[in-house]
PDB file of C-alpha atoms in Angstrom:
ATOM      1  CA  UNK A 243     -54.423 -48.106  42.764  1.00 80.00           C
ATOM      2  CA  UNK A 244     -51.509 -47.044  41.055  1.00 93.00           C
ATOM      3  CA  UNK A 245     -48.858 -49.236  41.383  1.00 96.00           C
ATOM      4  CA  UNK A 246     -44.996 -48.579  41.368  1.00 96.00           C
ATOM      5  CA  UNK A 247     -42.643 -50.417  39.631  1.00 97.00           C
ATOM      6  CA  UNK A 248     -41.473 -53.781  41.195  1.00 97.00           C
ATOM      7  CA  UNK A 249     -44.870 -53.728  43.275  1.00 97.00           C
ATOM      8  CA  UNK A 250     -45.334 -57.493  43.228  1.00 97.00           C
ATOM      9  CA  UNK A 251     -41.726 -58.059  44.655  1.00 97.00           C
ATOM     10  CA  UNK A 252     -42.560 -56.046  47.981  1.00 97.00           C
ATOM     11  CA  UNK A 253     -42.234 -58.040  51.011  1.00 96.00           C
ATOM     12  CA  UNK A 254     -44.949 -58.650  53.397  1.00 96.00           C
ATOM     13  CA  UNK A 255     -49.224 -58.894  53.437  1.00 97.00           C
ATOM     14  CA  UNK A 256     -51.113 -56.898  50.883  1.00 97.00           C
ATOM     15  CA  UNK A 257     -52.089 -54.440  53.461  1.00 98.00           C
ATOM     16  CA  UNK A 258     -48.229 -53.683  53.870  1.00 98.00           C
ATOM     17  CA  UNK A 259     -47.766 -53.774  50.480  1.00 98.00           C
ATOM     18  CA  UNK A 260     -50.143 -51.168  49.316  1.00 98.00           C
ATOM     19  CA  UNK A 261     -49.192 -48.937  52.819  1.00 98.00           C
ATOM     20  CA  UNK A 262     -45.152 -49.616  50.884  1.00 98.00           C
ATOM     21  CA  UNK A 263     -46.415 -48.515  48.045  1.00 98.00           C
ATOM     22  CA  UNK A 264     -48.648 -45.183  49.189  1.00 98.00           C
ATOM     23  CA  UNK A 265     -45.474 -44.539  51.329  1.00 98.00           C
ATOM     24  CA  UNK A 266     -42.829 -44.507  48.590  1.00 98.00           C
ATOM     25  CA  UNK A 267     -45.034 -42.610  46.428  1.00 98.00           C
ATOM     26  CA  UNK A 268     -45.104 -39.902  48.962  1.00 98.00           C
ATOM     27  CA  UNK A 269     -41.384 -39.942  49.839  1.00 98.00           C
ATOM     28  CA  UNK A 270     -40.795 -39.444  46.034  1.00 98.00           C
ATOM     29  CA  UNK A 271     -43.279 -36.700  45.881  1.00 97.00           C
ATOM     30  CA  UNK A 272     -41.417 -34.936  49.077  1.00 97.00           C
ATOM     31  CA  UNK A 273     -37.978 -35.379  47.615  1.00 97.00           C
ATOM     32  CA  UNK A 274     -39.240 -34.131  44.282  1.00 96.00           C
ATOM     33  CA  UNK A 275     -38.197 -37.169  42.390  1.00 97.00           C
ATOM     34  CA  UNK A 276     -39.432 -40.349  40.756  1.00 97.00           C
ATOM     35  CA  UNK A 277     -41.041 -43.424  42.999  1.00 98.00           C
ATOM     36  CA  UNK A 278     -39.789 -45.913  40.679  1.00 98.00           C
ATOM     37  CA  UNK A 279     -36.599 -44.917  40.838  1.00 98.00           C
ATOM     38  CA  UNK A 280     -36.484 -45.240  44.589  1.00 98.00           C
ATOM     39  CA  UNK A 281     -37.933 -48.659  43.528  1.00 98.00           C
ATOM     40  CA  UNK A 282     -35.057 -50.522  42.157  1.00 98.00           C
ATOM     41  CA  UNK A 283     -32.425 -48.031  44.430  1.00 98.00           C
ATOM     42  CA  UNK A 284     -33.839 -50.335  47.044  1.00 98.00           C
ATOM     43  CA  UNK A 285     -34.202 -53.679  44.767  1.00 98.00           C
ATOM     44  CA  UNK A 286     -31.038 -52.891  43.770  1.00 98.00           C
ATOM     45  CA  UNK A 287     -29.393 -52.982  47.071  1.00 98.00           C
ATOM     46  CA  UNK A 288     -31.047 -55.653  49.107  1.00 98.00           C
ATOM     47  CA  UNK A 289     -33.976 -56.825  46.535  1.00 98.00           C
ATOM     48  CA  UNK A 290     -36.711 -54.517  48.877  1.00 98.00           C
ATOM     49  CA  UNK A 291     -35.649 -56.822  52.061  1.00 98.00           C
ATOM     50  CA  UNK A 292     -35.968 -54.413  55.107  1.00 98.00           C
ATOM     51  CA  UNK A 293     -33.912 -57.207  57.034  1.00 98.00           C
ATOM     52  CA  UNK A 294     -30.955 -57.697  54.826  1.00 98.00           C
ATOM     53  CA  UNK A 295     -27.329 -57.694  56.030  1.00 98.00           C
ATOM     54  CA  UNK A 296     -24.124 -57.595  53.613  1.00 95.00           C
ATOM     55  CA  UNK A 297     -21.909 -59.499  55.974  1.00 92.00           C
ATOM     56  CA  UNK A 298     -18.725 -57.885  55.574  1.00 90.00           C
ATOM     57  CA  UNK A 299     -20.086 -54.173  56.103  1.00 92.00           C
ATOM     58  CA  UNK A 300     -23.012 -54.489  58.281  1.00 95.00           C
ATOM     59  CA  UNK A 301     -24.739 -52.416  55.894  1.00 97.00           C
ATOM     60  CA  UNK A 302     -28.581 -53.567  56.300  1.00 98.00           C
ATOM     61  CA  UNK A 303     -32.200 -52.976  55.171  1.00 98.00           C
ATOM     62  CA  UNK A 304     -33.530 -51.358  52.030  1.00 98.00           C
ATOM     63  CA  UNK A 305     -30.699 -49.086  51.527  1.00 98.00           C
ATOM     64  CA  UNK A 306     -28.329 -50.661  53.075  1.00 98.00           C
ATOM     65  CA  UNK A 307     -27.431 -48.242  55.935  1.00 98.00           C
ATOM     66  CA  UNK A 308     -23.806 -48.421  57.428  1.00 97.00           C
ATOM     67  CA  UNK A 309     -23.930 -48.424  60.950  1.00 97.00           C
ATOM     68  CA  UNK A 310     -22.737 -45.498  61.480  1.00 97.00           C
ATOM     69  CA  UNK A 311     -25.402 -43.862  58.893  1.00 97.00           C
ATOM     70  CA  UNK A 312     -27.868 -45.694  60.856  1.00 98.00           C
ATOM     71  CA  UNK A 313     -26.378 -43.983  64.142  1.00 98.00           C
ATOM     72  CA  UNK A 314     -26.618 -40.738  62.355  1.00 98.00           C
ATOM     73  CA  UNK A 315     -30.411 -41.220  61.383  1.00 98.00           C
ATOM     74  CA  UNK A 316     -31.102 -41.783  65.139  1.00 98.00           C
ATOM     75  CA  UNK A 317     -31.305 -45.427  65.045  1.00 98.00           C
ATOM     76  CA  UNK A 318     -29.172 -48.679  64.577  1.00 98.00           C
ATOM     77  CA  UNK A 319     -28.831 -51.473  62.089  1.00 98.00           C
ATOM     78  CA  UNK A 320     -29.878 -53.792  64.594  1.00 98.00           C
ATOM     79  CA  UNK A 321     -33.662 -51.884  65.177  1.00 98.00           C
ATOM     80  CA  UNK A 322     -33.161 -51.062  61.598  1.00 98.00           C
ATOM     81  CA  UNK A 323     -33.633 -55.013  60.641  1.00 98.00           C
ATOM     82  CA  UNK A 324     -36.231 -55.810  62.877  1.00 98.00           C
ATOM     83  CA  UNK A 325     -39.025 -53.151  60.871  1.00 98.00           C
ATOM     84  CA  UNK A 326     -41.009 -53.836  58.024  1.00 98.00           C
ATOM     85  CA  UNK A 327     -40.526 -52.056  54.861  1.00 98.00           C
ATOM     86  CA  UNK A 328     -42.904 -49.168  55.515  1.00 98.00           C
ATOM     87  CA  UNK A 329     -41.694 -48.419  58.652  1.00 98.00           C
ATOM     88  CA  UNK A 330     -37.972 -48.800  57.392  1.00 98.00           C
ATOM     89  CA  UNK A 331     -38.956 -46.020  54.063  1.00 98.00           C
ATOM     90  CA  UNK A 332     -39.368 -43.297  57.222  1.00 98.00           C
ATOM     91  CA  UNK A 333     -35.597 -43.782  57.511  1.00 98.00           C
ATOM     92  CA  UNK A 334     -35.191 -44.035  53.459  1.00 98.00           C
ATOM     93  CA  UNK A 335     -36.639 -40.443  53.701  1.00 98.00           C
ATOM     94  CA  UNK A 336     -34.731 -39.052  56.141  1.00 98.00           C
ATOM     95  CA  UNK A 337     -30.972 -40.127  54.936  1.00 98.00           C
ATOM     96  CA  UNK A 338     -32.337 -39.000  51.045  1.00 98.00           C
ATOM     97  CA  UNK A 339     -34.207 -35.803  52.360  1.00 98.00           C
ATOM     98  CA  UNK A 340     -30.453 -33.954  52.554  1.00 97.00           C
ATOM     99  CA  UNK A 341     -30.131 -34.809  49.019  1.00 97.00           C
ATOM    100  CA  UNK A 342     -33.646 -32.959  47.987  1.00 97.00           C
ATOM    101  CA  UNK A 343     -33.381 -30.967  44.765  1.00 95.00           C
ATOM    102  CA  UNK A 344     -30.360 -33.153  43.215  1.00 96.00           C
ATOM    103  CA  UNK A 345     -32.209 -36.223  42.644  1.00 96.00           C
ATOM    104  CA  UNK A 346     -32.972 -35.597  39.068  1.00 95.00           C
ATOM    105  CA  UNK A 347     -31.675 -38.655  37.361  1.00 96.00           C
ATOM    106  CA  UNK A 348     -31.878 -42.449  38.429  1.00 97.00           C
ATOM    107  CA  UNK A 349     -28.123 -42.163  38.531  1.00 97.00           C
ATOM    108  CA  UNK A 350     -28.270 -39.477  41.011  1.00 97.00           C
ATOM    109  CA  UNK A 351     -30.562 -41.006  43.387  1.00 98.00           C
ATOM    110  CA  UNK A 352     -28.317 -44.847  42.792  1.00 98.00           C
ATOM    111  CA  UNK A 353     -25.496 -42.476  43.859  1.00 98.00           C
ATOM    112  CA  UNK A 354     -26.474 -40.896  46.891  1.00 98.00           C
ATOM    113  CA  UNK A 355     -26.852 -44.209  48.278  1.00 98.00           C
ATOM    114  CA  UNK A 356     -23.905 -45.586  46.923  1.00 98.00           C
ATOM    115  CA  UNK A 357     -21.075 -42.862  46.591  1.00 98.00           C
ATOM    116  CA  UNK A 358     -23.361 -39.588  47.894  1.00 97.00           C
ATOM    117  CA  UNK A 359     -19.951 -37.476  46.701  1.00 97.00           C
ATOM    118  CA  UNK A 360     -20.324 -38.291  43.359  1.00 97.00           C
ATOM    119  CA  UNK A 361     -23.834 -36.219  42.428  1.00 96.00           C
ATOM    120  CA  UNK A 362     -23.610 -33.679  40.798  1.00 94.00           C
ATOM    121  CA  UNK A 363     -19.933 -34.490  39.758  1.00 96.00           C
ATOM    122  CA  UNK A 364     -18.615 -34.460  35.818  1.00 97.00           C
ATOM    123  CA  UNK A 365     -18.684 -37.953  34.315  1.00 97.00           C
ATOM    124  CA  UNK A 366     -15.143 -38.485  34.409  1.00 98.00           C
ATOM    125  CA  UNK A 367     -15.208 -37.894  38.304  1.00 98.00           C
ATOM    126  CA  UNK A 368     -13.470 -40.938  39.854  1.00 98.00           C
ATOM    127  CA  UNK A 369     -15.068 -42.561  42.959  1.00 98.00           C
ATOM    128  CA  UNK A 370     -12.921 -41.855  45.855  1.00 98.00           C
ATOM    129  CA  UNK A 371     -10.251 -39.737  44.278  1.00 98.00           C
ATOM    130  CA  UNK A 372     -10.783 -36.499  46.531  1.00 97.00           C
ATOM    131  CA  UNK A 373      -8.968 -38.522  49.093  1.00 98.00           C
ATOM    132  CA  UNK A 374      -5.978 -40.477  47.308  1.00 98.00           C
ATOM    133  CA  UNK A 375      -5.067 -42.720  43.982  1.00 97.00           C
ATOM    134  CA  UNK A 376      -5.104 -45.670  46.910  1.00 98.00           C
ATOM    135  CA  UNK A 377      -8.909 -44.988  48.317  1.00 98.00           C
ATOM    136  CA  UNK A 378     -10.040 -44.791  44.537  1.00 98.00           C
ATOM    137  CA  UNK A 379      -8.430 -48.220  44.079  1.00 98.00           C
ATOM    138  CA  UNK A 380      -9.876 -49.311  47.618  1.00 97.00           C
ATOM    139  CA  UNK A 381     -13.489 -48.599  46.486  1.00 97.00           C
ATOM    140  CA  UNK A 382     -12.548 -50.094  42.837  1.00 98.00           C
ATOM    141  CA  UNK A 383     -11.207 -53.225  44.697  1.00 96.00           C
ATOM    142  CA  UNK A 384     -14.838 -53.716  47.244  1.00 95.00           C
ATOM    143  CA  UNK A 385     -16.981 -53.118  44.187  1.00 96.00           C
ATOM    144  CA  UNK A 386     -15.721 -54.753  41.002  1.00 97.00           C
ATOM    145  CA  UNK A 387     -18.997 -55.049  39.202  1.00 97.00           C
ATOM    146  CA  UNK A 388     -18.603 -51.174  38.654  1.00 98.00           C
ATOM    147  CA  UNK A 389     -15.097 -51.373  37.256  1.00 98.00           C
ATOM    148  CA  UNK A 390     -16.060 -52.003  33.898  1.00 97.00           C
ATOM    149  CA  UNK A 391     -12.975 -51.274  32.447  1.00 98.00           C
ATOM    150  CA  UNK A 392     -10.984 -53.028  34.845  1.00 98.00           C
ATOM    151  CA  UNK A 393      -8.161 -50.417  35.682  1.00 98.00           C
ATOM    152  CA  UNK A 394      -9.072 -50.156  39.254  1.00 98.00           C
ATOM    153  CA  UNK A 395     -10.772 -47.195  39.438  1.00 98.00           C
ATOM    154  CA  UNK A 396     -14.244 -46.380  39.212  1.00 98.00           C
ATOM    155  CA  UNK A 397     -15.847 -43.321  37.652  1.00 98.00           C
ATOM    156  CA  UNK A 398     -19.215 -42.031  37.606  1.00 98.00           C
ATOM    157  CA  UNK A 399     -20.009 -42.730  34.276  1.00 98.00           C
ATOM    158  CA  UNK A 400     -19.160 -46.372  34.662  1.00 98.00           C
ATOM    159  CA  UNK A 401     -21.577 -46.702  37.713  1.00 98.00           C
ATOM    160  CA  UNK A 402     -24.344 -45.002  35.538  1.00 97.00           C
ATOM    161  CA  UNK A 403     -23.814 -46.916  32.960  1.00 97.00           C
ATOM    162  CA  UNK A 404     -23.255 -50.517  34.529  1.00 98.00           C
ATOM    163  CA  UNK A 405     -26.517 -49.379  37.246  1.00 98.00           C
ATOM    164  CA  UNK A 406     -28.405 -48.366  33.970  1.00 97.00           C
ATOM    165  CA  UNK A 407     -27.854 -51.698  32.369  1.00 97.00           C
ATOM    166  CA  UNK A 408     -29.203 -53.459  35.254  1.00 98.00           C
ATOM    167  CA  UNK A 409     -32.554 -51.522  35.516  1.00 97.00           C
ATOM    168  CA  UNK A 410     -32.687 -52.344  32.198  1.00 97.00           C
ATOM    169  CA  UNK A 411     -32.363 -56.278  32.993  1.00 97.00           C
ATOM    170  CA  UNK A 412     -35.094 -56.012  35.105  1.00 96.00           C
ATOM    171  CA  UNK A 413     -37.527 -54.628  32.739  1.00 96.00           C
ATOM    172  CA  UNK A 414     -38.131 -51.182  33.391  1.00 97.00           C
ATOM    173  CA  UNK A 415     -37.886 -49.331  30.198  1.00 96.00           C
ATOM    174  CA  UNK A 416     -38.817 -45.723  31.875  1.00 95.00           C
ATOM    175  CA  UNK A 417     -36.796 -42.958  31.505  1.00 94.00           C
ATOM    176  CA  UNK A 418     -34.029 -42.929  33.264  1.00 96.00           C
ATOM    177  CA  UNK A 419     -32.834 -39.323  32.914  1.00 93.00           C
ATOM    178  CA  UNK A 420     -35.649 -37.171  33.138  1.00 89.00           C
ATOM    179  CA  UNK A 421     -37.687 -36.542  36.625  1.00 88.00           C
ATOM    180  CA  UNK A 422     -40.953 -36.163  35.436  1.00 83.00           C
ATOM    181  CA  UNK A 423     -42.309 -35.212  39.387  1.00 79.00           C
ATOM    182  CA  UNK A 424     -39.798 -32.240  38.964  1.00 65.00           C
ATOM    183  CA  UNK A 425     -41.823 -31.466  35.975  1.00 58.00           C
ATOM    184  CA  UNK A 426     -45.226 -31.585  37.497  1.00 59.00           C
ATOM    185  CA  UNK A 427     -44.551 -30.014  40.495  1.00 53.00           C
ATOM    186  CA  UNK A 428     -42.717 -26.842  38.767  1.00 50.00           C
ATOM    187  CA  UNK A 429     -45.646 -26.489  36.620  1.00 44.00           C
ATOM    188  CA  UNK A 430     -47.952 -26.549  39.590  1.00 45.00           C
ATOM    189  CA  UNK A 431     -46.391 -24.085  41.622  1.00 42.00           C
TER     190      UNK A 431
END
């Protein structure tokens, strides 16, 4: 079996391990991007825990659905936390299915969870700024580790480059910039 990366760090029984893995594989193929990097998306934001809760947002699960995203997708955080992983990836796919077809880089698919605006935005796009100077410095303020620079804003090219230095941390020394499922599946068509 072909494993994806961060296998060993899914939750549950081998059976729902393997079912995990077939699944993200799949949802990856669908979405014409790369399983791995739907991997540490999810490690990323709750360390592939289907039941996890930031307790100041409510955001919960692999992804970390808002409430209201949740409510969107047809379900709720609550129902949400109660599935295991494999069931929970049938709601990865449907919040990242709108996204299909701009999830070419890991940075793209980190930022359609994170700040969904940003893809597809210049480098130098700031986080928030399409609203106000004082949402930019909201978001800056809730999510520090992105502020590298420490002037209260975020841009895009600081959450690519602090989320690429993490991946890194954790070992995976794949590319991070080319979609190599685009790839195939052009030249199969």
């Amino acid at each position: 079996m072909d494993k994806v990366f961060l296998y060993d760090q899914i939750r549950g029984s081998e059976e729902e391990k393997k079912l995990f893995n077939k699944k993200v594989k799949h949802i990856a193929y669908l979405l014409n991007t790369e399983a791995d990097w739907l991997m540490l998306v999810m490690w990323f934001e709750s360390r592939l825990n289907p039941a996890a809760v930031n307790s100041k947002s409510g955001a919960t699960g692999l992804i970390q659905f808002l409430p209201s995203t949740a409510k969107g997708l047809g379900t709720t955080t609550e129902d949400l936390k109660k599935m295991s992983g494999s069931e929970q990836l049938e709601y990865v796919y449907k919040y990242l299915k709108r996204y299909k077809g701009k999830l070419n880089t890991l940075s793209d698919v980190y930022l359609t969870v994170f700040y969904p605006y940003a893809v597809g935005k210049p480098s130098d796009y700031v986080l928030g700024s399409q609203y106000s100077t004082e949402v930019a410095e909201n978001i800056a303020d809730k999510n520090k580790i992105f502020d590298t620079d420490k002037d209260n804003l975020i841009t895009k090219a600081e959450v690519t480059s602090y989320f690429t230095a993490w991946v890194r941390s954790q070992g995976y020394t794949g590319d991070v910039n080319t979609n190599t499922t685009a790839k195939k599946k052009t030249f199969l068509v």
